[in-house]
Coordinates of C-alpha atoms and ligand atoms in Angstrom, one line a residue:
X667 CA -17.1 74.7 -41.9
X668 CA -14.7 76.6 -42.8
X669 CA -13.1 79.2 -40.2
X670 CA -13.0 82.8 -39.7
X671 CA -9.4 82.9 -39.4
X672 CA -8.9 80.7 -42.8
X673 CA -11.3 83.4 -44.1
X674 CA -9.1 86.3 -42.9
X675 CA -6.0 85.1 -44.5
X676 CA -7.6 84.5 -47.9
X677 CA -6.4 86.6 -50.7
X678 CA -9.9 88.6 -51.9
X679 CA -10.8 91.4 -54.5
X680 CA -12.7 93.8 -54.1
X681 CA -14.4 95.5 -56.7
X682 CA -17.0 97.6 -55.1
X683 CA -16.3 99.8 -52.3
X684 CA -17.3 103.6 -51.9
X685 CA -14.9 106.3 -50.4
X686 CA -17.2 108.5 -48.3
X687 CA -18.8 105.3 -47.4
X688 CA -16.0 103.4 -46.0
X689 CA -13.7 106.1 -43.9
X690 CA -12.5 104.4 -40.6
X691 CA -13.2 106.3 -37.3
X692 CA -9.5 107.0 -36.5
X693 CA -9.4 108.8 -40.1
X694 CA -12.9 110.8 -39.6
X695 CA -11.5 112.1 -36.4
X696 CA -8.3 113.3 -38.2
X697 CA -10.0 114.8 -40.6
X698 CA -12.2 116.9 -38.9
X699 CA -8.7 117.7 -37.1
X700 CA -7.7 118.7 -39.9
X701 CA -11.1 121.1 -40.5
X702 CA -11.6 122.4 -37.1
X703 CA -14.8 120.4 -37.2
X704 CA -16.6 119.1 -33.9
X705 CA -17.2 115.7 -33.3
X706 CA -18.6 114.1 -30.8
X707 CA -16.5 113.1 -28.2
X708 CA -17.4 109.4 -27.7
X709 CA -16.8 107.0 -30.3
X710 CA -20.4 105.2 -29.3
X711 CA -22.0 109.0 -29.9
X712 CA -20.0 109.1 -33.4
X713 CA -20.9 105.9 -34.5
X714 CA -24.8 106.8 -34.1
X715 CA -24.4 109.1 -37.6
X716 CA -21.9 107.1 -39.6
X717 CA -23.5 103.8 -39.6
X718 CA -27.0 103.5 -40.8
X719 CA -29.7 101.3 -38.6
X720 CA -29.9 97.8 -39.4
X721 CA -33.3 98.3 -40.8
X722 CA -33.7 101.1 -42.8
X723 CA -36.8 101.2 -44.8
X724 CA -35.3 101.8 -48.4
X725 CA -32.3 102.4 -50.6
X726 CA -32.8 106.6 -49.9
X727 CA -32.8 106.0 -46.2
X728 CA -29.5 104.4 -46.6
X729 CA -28.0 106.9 -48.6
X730 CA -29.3 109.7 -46.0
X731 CA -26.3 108.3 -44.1
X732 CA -23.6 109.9 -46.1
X733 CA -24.3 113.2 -45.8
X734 CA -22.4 113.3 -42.4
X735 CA -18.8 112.9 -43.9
X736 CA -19.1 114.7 -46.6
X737 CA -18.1 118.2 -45.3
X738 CA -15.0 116.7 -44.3
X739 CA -14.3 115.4 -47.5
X740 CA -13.2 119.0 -49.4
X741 CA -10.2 119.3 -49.3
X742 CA -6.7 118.0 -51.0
X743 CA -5.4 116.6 -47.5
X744 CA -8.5 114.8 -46.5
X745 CA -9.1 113.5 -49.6
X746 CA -5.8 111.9 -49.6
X747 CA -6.2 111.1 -46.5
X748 CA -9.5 109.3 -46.9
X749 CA -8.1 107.1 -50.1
X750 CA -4.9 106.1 -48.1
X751 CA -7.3 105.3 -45.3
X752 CA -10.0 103.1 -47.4
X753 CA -7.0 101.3 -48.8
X754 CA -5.2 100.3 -45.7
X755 CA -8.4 99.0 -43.7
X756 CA -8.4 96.9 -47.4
X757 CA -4.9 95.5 -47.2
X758 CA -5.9 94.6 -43.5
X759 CA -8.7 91.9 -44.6
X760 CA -5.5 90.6 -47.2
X761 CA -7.3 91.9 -50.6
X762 CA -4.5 92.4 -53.0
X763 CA -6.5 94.4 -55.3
X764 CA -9.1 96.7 -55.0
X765 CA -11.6 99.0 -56.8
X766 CA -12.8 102.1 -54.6
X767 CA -15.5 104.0 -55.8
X768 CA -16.6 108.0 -55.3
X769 CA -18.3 110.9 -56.6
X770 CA -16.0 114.1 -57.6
X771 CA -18.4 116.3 -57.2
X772 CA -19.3 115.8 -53.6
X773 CA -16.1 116.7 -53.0
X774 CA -15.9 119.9 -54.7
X775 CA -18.5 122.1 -52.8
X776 CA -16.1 124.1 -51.4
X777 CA -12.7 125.2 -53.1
X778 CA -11.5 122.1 -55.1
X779 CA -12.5 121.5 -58.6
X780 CA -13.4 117.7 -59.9
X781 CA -9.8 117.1 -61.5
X782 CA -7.9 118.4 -57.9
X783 CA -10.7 116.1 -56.0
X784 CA -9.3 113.2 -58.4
X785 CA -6.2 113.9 -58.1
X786 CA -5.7 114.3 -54.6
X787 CA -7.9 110.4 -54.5
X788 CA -5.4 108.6 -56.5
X789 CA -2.1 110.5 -54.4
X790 CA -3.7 108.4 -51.4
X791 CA -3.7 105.3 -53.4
X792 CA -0.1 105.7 -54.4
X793 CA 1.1 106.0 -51.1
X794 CA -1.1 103.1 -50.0
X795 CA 0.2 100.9 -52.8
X796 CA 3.5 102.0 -51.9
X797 CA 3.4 101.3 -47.7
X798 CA 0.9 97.9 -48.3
X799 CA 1.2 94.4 -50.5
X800 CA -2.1 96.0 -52.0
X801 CA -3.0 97.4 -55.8
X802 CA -5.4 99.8 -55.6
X803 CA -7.7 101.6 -58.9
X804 CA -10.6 104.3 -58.3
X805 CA -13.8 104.6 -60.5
X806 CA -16.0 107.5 -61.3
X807 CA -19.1 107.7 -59.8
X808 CA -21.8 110.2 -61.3
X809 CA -24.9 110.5 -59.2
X810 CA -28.1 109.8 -60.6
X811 CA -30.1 113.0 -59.6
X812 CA -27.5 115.6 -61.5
X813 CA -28.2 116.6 -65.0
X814 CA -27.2 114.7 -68.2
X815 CA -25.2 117.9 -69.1
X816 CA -23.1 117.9 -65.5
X817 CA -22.4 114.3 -65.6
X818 CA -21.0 115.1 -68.9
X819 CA -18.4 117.3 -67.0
X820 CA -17.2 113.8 -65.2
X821 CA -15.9 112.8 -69.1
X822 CA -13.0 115.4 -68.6
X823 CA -11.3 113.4 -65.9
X824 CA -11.1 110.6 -68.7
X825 CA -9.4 113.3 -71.1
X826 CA -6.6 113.7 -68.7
X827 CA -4.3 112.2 -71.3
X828 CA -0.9 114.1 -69.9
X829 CA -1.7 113.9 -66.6
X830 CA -0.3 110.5 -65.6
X831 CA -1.6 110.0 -61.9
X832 CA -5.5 110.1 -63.2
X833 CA -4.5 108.1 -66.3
X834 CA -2.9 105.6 -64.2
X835 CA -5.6 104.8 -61.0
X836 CA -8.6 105.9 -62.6
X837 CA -10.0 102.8 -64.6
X838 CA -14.0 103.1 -64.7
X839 CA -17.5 105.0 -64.4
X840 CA -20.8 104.4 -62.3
X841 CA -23.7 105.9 -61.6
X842 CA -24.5 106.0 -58.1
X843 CA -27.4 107.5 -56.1
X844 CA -31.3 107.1 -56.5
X845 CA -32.0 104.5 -59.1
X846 CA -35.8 104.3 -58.4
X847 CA -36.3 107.5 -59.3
X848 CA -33.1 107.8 -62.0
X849 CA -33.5 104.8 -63.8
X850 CA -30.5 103.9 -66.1
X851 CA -32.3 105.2 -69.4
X852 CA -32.6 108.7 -68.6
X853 CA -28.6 108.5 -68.7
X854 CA -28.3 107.2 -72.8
X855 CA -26.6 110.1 -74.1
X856 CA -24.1 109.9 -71.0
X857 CA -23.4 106.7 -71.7
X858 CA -23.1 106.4 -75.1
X859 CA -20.3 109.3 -74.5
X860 CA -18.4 106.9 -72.2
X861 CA -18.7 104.0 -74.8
X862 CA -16.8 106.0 -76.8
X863 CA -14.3 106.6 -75.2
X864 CA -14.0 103.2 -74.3
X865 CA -14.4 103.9 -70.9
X866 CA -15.1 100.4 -68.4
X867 CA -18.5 101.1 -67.0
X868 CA -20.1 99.1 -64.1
X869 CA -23.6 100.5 -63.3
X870 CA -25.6 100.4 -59.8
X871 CA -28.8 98.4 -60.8
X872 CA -31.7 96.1 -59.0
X873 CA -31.1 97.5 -56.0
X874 CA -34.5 98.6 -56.1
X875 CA -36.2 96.1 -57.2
X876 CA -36.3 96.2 -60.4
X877 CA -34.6 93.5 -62.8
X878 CA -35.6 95.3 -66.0
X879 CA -32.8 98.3 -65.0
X880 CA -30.2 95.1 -65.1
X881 CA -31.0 94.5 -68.5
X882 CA -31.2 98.5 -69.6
X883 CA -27.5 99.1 -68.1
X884 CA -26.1 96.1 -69.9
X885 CA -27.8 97.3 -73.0
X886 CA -26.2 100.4 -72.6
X887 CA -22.9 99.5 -72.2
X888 CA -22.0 97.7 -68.6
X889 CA -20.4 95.0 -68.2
X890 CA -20.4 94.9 -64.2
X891 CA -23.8 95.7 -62.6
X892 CA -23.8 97.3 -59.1
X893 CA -25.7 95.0 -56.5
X894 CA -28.4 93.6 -59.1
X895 CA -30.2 91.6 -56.8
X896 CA -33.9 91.8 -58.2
X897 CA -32.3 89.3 -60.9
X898 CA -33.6 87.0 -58.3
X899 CA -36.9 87.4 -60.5
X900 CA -35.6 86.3 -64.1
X901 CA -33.5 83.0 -63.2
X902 CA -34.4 82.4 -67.5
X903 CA -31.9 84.8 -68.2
X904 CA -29.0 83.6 -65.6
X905 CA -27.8 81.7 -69.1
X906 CA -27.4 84.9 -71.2
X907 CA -25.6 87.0 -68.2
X908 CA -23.4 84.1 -67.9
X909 CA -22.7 84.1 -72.1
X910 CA -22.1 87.6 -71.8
X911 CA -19.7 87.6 -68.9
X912 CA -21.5 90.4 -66.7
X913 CA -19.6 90.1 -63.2
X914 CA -22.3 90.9 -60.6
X915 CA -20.9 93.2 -57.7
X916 CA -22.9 92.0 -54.5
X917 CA -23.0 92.9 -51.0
X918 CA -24.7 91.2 -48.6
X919 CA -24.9 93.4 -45.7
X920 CA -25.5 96.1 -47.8
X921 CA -28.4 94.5 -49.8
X922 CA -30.6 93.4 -46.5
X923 CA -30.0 97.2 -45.2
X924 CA -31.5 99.0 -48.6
X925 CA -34.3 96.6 -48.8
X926 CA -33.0 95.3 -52.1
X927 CA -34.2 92.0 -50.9
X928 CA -36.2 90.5 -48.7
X929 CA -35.5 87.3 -47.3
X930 CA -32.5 85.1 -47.8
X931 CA -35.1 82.8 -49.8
X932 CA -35.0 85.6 -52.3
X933 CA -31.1 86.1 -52.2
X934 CA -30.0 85.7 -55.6
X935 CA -26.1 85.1 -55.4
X936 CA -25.9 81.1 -54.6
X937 CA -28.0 80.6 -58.2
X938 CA -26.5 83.1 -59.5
X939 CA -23.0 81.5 -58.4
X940 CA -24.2 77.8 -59.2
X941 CA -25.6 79.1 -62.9
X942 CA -22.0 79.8 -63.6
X943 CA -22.4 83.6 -63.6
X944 CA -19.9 85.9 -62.4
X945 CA -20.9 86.9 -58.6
X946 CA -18.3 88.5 -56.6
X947 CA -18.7 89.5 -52.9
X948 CA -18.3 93.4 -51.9
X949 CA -18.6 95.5 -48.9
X950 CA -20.1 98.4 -50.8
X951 CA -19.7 101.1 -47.7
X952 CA -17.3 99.6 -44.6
X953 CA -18.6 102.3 -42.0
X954 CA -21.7 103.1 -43.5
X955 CA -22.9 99.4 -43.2
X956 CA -20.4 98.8 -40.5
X957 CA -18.9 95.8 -42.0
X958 CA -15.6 94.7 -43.7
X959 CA -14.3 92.0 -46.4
X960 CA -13.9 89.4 -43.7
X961 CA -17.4 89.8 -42.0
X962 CA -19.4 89.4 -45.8
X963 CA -17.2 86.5 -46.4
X964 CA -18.1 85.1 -42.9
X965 CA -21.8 85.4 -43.6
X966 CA -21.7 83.9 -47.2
X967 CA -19.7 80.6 -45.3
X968 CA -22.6 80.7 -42.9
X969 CA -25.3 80.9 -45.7
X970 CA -24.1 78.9 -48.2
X971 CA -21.3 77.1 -46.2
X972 CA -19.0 77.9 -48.8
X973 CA -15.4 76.2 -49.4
X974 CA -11.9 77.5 -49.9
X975 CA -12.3 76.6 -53.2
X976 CA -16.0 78.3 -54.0
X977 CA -13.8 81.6 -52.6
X978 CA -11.0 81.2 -55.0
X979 CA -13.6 80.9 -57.8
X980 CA -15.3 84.0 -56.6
X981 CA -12.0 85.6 -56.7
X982 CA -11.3 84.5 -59.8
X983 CA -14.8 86.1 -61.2
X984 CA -13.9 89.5 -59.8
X985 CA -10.0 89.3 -61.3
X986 CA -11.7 88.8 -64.3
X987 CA -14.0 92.0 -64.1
X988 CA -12.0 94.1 -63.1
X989 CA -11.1 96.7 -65.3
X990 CA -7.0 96.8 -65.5
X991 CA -5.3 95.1 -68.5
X992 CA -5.3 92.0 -69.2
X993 CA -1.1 91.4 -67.9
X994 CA -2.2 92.7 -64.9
X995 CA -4.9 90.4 -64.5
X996 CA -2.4 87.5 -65.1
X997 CA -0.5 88.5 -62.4
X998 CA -2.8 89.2 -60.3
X999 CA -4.5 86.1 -60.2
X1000 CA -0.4 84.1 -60.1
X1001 CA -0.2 85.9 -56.7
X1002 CA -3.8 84.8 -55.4
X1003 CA -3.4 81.4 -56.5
X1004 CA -0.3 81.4 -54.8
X1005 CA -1.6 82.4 -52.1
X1006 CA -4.7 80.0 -52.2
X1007 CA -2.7 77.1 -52.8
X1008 CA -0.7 77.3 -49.3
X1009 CA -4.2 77.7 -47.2
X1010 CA -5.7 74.2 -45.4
Ligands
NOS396 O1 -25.6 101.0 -52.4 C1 -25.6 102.1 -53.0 N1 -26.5 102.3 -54.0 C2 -26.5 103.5 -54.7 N2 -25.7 104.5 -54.4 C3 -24.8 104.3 -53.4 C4 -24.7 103.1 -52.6 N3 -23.8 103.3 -51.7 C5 -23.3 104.5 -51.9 N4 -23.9 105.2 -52.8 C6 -23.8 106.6 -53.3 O2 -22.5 106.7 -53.9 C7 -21.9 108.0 -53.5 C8 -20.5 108.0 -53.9 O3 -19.7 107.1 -53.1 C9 -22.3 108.0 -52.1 O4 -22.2 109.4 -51.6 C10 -23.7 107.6 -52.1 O5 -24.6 108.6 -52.4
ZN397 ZN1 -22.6 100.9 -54.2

């Protein structure tokens, strides 16, 4: 069986990983610094609100755990803080390229606006791509439970034509949030819009168990689906997601702690993987579900005792679902192969 510290040196990318979700402790602490904002003291205390339980009893449980970081996250020095932060506990694991995910307008309760919350986002990931061997992008996430008409508002940080920072790091939309209750439908004139402007869109579905949003969000334009493990329930259709290239962004710490499955029976990624379709392998929140590239790569080895090889192919799926051109993809996946070819 492969070993963890083979697992550690692999090359990975990451294409699903929130901000607010994935803020190491040393970075919360300097951020409430930052805000005059008390925490408590010991890191055991701290830890009790940043992580959610093991069990929690559904997806909105899970996402009760953010609201704790959020007040920190409002202003231009955190922000950029928090992306440089995200990034570097990335480049730790060795992944050479990652997406990080977050929601403007949790960050501008207070005095920023959702272009300055952008902004100061992809200032962190420039100085992390310029201090780490790491390439870092950000994606849009609009949350589920806002209005048609605000999400609209998120369509302006895509017009940002002159402004070369936002143009340059910010390569996709999401919708985040409550999907049992927003499911992707109610979002058509939204995401019509982002067709248009020929926007990448990955879109957070099957986390709640149901497979029909999978097929909705393709329908209306994703080509990455967010989780999408109630698939598990239409293994007839793995052949059309594979013919369509959908890249599947899963996360299996993540998946057991919302409930989007059950049992490892149930666990759809080894016949997803076997099938042929693209599965890639995410932490989706680092602190949140106390976990990090290495660990989910550990667990998939112990479930599936995967091979160096059944990594590099994983790899290989996410390179090619990732939303940067198609040069860089070339590139990209030169320096992993490289890199893949001098393990064991
Ligand atoms: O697994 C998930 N499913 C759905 N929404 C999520 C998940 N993880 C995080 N968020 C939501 O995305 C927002 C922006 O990062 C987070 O604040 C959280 O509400
Ligand atoms: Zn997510």
């Amino acid at each position: 069986m492969l070993d963890n510290k083979t697992i550690k040196e692999m090359p990975k990318i990451e294409l699903h990983c929130h901000l607010d979700g994935s803020l190491s402790i040393d970075a919360i602490r300097q951020m409430a610094k930052n805000e005059n904002i008390q925490l408590p003291e010991k890191d055991e205390d701290l830890k009790v609100n940043i992580h959610a339980p093991q069990e929690t009893h559904s997806l909105l449980d899970y996402l009760a755990c953010f609201d704790y970081v959020l007040p920190l996250l409002q202003t231009k020095e955190n922000l950029e803080l928090a992306a440089y932060d995200v990034a570097k506990q990335a480049a730790d694991e060795n992944v050479k390229y990652i997406e990080i995910r977050f929601a403007p307008m949790h960050h501008a309760k207070k005095d920023l606006n959702i272009i300055e919350v952008t902004k100061a986002i992809c200032k962190g990931f420039e100085q992390a791509e310029a201090d780490f061997d790491i390439k870092v992008r950000g994606l849009i996430c609009g949350l589920r439970h806002e209005s048609v008409d605000t999400l609209m508002t998120l369509l302006n940080i895509f017009a940002e034509e002159d402004e070369n920072l936002i143009s340059d790091y910010i390569v996709g939309f999401d919708l985040a949030g409550d999907e049992e209750n927003f499911p992707p439908k109610l979002f058509t004139p939204l995401l019509e819009k982002v067709k248009q402007k020929g926007v990448n869109l990955t879109l957070h579905a099957g986390e709640c168990g149901c497979a029909q949003n999978i097929f909705d969000s393709i329908e209306l334009g994703a080509s990455r689906i967010g989780h999408g493990v109630a698939i598990h329930e239409n293994p007839d259709e793995f052949s059309f997601l594979k013919e369509k290239k959908i890249t599947f962004e899963m996360a299996p710490t993540s998946n057991f702690q919302t409930k989007a499955i059950e049992s490892l029976e149930l666990y759809p990624f080894k016949e997803l993987f076997d099938a042929g379709v693209a599965v890639t392998i995410n932490t989706d929140n680092r602190t949140v579900s106390n976990t990090n590239l290495v660990k989910e790569y550990c667990r998939i080895r112990d479930w599936y005792d995967f091979t160096i090889a059944d990594f590099l192919k994983v790899n290989i799926n996410a390179v090619e679902g990732s939303f940067i051109t198609d040069i860089e993809k070339e590139s990209l996946l030169d320096k992993i192969l490289l890199e893949y070819n001098q393990l064991g």
